[in-house]
Short mmCIF file of C-alpha atoms in Angstrom, two decimals:
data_model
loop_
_atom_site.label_atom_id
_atom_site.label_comp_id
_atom_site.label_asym_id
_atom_site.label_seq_id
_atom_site.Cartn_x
_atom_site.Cartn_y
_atom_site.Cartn_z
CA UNK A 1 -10.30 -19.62 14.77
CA UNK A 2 -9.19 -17.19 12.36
CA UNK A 3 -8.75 -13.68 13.74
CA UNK A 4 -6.77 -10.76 12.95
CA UNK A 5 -3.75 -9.79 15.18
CA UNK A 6 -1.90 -6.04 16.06
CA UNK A 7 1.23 -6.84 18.09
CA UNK A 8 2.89 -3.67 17.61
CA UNK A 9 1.56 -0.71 19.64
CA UNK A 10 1.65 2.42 22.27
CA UNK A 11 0.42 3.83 25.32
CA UNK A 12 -0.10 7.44 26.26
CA UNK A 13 3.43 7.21 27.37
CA UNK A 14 5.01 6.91 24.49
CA UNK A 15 6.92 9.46 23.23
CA UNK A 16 5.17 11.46 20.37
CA UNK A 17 2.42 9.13 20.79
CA UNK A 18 -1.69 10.32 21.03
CA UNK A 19 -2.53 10.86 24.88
CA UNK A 20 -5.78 9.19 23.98
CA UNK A 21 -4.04 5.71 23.88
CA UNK A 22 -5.37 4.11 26.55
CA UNK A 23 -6.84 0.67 26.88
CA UNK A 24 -10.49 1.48 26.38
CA UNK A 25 -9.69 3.69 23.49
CA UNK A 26 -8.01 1.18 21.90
CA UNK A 27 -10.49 -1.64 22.58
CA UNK A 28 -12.99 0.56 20.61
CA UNK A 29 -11.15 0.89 17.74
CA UNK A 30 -9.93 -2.78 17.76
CA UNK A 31 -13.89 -3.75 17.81
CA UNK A 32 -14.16 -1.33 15.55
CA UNK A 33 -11.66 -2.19 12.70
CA UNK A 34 -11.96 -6.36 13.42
CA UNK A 35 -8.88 -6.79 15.80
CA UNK A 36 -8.97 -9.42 17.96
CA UNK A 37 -5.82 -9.54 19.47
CA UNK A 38 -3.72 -6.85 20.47
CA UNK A 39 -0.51 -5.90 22.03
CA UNK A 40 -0.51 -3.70 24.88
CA UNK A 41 3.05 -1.61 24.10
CA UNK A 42 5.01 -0.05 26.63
CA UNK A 43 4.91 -2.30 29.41
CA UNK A 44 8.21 -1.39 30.88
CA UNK A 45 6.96 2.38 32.18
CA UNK A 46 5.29 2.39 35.79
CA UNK A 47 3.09 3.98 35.36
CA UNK A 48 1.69 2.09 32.36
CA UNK A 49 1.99 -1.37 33.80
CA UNK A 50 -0.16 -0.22 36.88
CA UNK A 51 -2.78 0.22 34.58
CA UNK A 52 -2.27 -2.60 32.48
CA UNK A 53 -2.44 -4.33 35.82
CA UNK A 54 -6.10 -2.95 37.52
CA UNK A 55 -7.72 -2.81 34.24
CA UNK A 56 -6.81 -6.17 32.57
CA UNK A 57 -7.96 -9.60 33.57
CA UNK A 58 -6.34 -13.12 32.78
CA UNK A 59 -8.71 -14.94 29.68
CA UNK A 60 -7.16 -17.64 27.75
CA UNK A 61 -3.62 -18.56 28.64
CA UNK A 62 -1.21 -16.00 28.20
CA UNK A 63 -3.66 -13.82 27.24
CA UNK A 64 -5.90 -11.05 28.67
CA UNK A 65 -9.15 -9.07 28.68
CA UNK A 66 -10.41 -5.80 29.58
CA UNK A 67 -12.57 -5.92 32.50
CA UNK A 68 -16.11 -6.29 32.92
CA UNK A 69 -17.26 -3.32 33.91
CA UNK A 70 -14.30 -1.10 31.52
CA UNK A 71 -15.59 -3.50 28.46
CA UNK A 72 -19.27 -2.72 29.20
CA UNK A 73 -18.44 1.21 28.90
CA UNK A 74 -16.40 0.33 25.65
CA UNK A 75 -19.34 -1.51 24.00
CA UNK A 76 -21.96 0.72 24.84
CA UNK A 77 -20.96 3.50 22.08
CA UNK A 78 -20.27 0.98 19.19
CA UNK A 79 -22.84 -0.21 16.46
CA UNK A 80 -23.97 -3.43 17.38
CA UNK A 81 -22.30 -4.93 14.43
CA UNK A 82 -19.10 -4.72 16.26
CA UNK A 83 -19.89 -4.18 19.70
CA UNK A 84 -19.52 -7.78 21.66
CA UNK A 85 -16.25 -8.41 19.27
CA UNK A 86 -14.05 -10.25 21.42
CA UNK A 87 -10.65 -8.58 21.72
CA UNK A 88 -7.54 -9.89 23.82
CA UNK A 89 -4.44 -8.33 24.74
CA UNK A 90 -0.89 -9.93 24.82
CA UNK A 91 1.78 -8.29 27.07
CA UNK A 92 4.38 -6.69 25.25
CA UNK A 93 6.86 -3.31 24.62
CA UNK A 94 9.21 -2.06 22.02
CA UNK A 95 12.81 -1.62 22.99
CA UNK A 96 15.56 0.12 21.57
CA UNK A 97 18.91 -0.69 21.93
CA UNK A 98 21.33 2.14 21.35
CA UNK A 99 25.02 0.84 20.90
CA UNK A 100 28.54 0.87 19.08
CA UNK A 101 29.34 -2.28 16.59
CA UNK A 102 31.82 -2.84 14.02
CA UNK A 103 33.26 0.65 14.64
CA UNK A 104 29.25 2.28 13.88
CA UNK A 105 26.68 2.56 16.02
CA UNK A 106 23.61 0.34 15.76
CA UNK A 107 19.90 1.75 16.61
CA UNK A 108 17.38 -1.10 16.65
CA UNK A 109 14.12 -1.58 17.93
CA UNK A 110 12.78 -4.69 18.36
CA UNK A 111 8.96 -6.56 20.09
CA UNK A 112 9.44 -8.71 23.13
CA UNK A 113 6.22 -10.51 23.91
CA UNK A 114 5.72 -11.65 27.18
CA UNK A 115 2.94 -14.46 28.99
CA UNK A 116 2.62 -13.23 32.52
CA UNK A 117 3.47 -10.46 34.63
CA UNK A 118 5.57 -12.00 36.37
CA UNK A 119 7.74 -12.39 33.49
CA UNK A 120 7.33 -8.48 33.23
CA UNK A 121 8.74 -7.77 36.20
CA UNK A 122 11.44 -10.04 36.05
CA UNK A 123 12.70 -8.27 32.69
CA UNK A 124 11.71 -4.86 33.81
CA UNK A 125 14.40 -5.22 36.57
CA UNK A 126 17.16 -6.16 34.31
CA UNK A 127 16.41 -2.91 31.81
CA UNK A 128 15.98 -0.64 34.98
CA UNK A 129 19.29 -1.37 36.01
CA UNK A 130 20.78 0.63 32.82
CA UNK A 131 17.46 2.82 31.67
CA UNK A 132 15.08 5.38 33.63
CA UNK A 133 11.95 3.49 32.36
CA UNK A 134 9.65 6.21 33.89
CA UNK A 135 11.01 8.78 30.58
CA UNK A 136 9.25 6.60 27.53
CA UNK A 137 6.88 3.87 26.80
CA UNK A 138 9.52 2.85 24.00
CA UNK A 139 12.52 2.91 26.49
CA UNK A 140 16.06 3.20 24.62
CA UNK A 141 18.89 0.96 26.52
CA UNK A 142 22.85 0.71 26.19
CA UNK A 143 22.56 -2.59 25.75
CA UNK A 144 23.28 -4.61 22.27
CA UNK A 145 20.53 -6.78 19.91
CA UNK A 146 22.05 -10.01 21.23
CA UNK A 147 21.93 -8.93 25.07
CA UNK A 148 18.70 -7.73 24.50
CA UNK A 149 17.67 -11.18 22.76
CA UNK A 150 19.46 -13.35 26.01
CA UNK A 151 17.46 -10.75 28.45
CA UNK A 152 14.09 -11.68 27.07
CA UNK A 153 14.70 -15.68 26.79
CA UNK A 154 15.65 -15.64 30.52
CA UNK A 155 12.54 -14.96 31.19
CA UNK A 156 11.44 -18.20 30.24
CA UNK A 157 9.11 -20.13 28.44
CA UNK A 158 7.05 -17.94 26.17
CA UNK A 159 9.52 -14.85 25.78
CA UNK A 160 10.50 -14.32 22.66
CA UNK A 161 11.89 -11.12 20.37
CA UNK A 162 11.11 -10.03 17.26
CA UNK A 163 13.03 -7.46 15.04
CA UNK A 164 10.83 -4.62 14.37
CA UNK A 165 10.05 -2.83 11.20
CA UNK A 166 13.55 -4.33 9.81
CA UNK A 167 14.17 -1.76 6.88
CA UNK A 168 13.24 1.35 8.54
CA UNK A 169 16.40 2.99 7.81
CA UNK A 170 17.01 4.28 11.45
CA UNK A 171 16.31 1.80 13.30
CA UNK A 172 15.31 -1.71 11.48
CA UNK A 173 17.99 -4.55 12.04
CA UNK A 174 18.40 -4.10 8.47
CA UNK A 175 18.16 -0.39 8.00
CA UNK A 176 20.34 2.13 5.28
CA UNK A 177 21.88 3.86 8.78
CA UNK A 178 22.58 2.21 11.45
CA UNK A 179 21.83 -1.48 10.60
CA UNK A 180 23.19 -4.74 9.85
CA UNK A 181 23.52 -7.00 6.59
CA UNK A 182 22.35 -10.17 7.95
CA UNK A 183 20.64 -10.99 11.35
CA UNK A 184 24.17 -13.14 12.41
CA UNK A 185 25.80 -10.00 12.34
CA UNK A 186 23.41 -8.71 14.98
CA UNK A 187 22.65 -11.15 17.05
CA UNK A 188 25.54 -13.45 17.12
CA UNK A 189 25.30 -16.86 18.71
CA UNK A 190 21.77 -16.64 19.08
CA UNK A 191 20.60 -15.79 16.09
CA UNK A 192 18.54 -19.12 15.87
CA UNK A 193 16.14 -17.65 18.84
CA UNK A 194 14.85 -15.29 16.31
CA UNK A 195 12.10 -16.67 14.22
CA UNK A 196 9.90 -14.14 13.26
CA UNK A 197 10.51 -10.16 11.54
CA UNK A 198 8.36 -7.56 11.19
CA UNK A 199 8.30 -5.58 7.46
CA UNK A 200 7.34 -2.15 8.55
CA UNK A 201 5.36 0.07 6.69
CA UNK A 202 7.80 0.63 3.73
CA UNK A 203 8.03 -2.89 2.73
CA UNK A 204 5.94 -6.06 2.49
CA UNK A 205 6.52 -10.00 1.96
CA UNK A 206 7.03 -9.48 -1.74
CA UNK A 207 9.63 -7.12 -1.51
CA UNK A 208 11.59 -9.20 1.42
CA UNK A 209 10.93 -12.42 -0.50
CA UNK A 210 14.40 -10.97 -2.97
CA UNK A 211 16.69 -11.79 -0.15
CA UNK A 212 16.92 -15.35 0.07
CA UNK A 213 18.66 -15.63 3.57
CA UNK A 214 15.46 -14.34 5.27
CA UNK A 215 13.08 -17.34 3.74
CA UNK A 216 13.39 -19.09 7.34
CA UNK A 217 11.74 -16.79 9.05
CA UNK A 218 7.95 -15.96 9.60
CA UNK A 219 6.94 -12.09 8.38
CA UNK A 220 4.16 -10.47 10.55
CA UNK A 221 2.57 -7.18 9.99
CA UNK A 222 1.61 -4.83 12.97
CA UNK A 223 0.37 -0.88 13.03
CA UNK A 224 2.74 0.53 15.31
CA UNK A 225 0.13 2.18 16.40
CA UNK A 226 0.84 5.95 17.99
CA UNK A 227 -2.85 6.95 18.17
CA UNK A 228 -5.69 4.65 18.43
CA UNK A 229 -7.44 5.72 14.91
CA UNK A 230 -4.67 3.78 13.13
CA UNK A 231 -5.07 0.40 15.04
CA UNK A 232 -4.84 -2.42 11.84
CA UNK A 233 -3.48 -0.65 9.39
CA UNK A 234 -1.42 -3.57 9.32
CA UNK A 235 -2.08 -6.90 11.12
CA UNK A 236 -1.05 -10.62 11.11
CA UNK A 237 -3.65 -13.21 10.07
CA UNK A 238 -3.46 -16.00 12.12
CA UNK A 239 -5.87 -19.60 12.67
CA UNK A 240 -5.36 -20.99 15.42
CA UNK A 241 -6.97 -20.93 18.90
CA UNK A 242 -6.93 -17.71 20.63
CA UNK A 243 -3.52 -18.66 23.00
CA UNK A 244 -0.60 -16.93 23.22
CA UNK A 245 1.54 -20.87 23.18
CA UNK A 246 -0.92 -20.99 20.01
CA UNK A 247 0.44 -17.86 18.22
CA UNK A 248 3.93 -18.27 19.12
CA UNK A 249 3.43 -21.91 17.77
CA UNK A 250 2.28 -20.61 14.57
CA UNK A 251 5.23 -18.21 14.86
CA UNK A 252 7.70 -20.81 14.76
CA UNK A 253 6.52 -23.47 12.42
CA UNK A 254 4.34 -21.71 9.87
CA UNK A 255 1.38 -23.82 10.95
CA UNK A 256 -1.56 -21.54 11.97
CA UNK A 257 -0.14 -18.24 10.21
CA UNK A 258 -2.56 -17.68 7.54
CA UNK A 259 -0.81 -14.23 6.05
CA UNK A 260 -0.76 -10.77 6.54
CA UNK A 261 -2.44 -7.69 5.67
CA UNK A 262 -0.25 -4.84 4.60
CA UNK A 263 -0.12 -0.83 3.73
CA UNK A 264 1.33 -0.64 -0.06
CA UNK A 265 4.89 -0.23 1.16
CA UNK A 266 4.71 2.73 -1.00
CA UNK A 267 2.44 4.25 1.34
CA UNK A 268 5.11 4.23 4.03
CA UNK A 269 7.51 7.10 4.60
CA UNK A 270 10.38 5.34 3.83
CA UNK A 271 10.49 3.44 0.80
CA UNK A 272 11.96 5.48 -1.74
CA UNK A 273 15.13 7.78 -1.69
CA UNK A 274 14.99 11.23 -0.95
CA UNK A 275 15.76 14.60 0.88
CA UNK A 276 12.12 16.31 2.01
CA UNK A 277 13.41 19.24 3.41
CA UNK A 278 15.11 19.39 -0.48
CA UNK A 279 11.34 18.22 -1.89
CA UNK A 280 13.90 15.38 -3.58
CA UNK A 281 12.29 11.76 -4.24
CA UNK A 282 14.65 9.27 -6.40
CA UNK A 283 14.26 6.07 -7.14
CA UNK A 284 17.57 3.78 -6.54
CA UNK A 285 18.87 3.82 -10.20
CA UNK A 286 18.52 7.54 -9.75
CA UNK A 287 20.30 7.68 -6.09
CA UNK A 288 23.01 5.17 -7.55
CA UNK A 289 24.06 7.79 -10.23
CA UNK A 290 23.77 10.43 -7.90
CA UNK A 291 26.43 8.60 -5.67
CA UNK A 292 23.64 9.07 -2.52
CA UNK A 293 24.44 13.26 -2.62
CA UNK A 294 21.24 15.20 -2.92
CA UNK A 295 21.25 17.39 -6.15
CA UNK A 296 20.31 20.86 -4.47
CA UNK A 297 22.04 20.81 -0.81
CA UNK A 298 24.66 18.60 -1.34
CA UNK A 299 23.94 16.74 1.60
CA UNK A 300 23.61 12.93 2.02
CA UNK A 301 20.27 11.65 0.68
CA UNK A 302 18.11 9.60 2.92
CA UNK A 303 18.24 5.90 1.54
CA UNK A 304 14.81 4.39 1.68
CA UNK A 305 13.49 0.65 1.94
CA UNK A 306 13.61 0.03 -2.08
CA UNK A 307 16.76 0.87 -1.95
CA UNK A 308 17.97 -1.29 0.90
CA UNK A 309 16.28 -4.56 -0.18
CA UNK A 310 17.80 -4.05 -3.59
CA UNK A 311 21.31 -4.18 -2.23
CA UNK A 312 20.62 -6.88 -0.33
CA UNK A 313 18.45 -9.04 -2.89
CA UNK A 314 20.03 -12.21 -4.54
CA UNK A 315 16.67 -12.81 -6.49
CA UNK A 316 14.00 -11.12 -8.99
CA UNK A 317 11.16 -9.70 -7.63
CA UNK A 318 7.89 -11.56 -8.07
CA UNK A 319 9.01 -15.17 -6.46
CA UNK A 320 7.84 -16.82 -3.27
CA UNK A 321 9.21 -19.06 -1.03
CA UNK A 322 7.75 -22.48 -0.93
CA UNK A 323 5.87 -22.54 2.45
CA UNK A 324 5.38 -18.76 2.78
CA UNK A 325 2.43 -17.23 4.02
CA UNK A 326 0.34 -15.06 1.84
CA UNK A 327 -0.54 -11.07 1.95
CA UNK A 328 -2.34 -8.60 0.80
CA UNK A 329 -1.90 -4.56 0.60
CA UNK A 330 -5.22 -2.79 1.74
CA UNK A 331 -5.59 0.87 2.59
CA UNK A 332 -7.58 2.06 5.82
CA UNK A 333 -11.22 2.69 5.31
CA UNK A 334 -11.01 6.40 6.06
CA UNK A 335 -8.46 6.75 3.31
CA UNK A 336 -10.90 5.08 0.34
CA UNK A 337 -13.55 7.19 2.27
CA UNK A 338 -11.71 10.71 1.79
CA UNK A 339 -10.74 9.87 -1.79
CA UNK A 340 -14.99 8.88 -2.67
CA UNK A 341 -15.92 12.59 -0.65
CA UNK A 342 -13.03 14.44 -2.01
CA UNK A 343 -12.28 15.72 1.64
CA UNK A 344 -9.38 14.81 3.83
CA UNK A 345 -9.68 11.47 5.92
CA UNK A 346 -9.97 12.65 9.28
CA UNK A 347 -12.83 15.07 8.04
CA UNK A 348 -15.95 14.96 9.64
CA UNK A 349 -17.52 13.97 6.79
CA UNK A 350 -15.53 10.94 6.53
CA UNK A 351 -16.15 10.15 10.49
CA UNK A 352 -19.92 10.09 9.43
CA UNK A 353 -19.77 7.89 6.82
CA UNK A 354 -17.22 5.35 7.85
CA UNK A 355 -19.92 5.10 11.20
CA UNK A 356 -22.45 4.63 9.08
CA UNK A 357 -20.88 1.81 6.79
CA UNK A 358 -19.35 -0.16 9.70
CA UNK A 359 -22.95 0.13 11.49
CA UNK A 360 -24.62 -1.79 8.30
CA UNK A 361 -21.85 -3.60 7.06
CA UNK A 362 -19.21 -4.93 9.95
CA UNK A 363 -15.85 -4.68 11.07
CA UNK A 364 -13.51 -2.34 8.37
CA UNK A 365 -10.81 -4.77 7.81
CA UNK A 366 -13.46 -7.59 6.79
CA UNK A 367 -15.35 -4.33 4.26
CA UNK A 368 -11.85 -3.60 2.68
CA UNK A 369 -10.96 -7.75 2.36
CA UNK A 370 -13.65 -10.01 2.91
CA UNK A 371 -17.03 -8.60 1.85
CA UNK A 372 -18.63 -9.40 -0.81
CA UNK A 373 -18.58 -6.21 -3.49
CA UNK A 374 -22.49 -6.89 -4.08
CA UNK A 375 -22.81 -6.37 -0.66
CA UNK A 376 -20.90 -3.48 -0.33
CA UNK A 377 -22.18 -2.14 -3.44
CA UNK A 378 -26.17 -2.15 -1.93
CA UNK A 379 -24.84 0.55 0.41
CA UNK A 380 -22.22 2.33 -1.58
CA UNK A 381 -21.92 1.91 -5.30
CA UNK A 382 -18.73 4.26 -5.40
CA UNK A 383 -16.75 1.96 -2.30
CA UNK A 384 -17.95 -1.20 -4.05
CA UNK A 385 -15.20 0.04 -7.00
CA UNK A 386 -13.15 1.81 -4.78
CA UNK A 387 -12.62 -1.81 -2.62
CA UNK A 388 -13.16 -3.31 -6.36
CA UNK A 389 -9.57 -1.87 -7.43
CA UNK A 390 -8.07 -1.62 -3.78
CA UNK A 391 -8.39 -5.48 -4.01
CA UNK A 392 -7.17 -5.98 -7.71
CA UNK A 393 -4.08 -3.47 -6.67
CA UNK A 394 -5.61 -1.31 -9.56
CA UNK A 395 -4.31 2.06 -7.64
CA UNK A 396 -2.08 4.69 -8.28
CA UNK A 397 1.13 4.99 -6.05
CA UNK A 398 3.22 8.12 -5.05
CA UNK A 399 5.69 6.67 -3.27
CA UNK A 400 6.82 8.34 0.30
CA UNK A 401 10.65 8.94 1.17
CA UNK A 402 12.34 10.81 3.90
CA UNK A 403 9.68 10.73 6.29
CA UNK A 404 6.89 11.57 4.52
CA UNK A 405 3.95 9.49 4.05
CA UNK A 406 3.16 8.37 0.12
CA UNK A 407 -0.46 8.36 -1.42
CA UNK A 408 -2.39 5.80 -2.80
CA UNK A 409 -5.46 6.26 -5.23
CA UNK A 410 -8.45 4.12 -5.73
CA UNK A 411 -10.30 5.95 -7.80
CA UNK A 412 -7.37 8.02 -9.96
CA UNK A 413 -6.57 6.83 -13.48
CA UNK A 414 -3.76 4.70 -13.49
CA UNK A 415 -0.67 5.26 -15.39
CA UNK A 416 0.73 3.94 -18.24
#
């Protein structure tokens, strides 16, 4: 079965995260972009895991559903084309371990996927015992990468970690500020547990495919998700049965991960250098010369994803590694949608017509990918090119930095 997969995610009680995240919410909009399996987020706060508890029943193994009567209410507002899409949920939180290494301290978030709730428990002790779990759905711990790695394999078979949006400069394993050069240097003797890294927003396969001490590992793709609108923007394509021992199979061996679908990392806010509050964006020739010191405060300059890949690359751009899974960069429906109107994507305009094309034409992910552009094109003549280029990667990129979000055209003339 191939299906599309969001691992990455948040409740309601997450911090700066969209108090409409709850399960049925996000059901919707899984059915709605063509998820079928998604990760539940935050299940070390109470409050959270009571509800992941009453409202989620056991499916295939290590996997769950909404219940019957919650799924019924989900369904009932969706177009038919999307409405009895199956969608699972696999248990698992982001944590971030706050801690001192090699005389700097080291911010990094990481995924820890779990099978049962029993495991849940079991590791929600442990992090209780140095964290008030209760204040976020992303709970920060003093604990280091490596303890935090030995805490989730303790809980047995099925646990497993996975660094999380590694170049983010904050807080990816990897990152300008606070992160490492190699995973050995963070996670120590048991590095080899870790199999799998996420790329984050700023940065896809291509880009991580310069460093050759990463071609080991498996790259996924997830949202992180902070509202339920934005569900997929990045998933993980896998084919395999719908089982969590199945995923984390194709985790480990490559067998069963078909790819990934990805933002253009220069969509993300990160992957150039810059200052926003200076309205500074360099690219890292430009920071190098600069000696990282913004040119109108003075200050240091924010060192984005571009940058960090570069000084860790040992290879050109452009080669793969033999065995690696495939990608490709899409942009979210609403987002080819606003650019077609000329109106911003969360526009009512653009709520209209999205409904309207997902109601006669499926799931969004499989309209941006799969589709094919005659089909498209008997609905909407101006998507079919839009989804025409979007696939070709004939778009125009403003890269973001600092924080803020970059832009990608369809429709704009590219540049020379």
């Amino acid at each position: 079965m191939r299906f599309h997969a969001d691992l990455h995610m948040h409740s309601r009680y997450a911090y700066a995260c969209s108090k409409n995240s709850d399960l049925e919410q996000l059901t919707w909009w899984a059915r709605r972009k063509g998820v079928t399996l998604m990760g539940t987020g935050d299940f070390t706060h109470p409050a959270w895991l009571d509800r992941l508890r009453t409202a989620l029943v056991p499916a295939e193994p290590g996997l769950f559903r909404l219940r019957d009567d919650l799924d019924r209410e989900v369904s009932r507002t969706l177009p038919g084309s999307v409405a009895s899409a199956p969608v699972r949920w696999m248990l698992t939180v982001e944590v971030s371990t706050v801690y001192s290494q090699g005389g700097r301290s080291r911010k990094i978030h990481h995924l820890v996927h779990l099978p049962g709730f029993e495991q849940v428990e079991a590791f929600n002790r442990v992090l209780a015992g140095i964290a008030d779990l209760g204040v976020d759905g992303r709970p920060t711990v003093r604990m280091s990468a490596r303890d935090l790695l030995e805490t989730t394999l303790a809980q047995g078979e099925g646990a497993y970690l996975v660094p999380a949006h590694v170049w983010t400069p904050w807080f990816g394993v990897f990152g300008s500020k606070s992160g490492f050069d190699t995973l050995e240097e963070c996670f120590g003797d048991l590095t080899e547990h870790v199999f799998a890294l996420e790329t984050g927003l700023s940065a896809d396969p291509g880009m991580m495919w310069q460093v050759s001490g990463l071609d080991g590992y498996r790259l996924v793709s997830y949202s992180d998700a902070h509202s339920p609108p934005i569900v997929g923007r990045e998933t993980t394509v896998f084919d395999t049965y719908l089982d969590y021992f199945a995923v984390l199979r194709a985790l480990r061996s490559g067998d069963g991960l078909a790819g990934t679908t990805e933002f253009f990392p220069e969509a993300g806010k990160y992957h150039v250098d810059g200052h926003r509050k200076c309205g500074v964006r360099l690219d890292p020739e430009e920071t190098r010369k600069l000696g990282g010191v913004c040119p109108v405060c003075g200050r240091t300059l924010t060192v984005g994803v571009q940058s960090r890949v570069e000084d860790l690359a040992d290879r050109p751009a452009g080669r793969s590694p033999r065995g690696a899974a495939g990608f490709r960069n899409l942009l979210p429906l609403p987002d080819v949608v606003a650019e077609i109107l000329g109106v911003g994507p969360k526009s009512k305009k653009v709520a209209a017509e999205t409904d309207r094309l997902v109601a006669a034409l499926g799931p969004e992910l499989a309209i941006l990918g799969d589709l094919p552009l005659g089909d498209i094109a008997a609905c909407s003549p101006r998507l079919a090119e839009a989804v025409g280029r979007l696939r070709n990667g004939e778009v125009t990129k403003d890269p973001g930095y600092d924080g803020e979000f970059g832009r990608i055209h369809t429709l704009a003339p590219m540049r020379p």
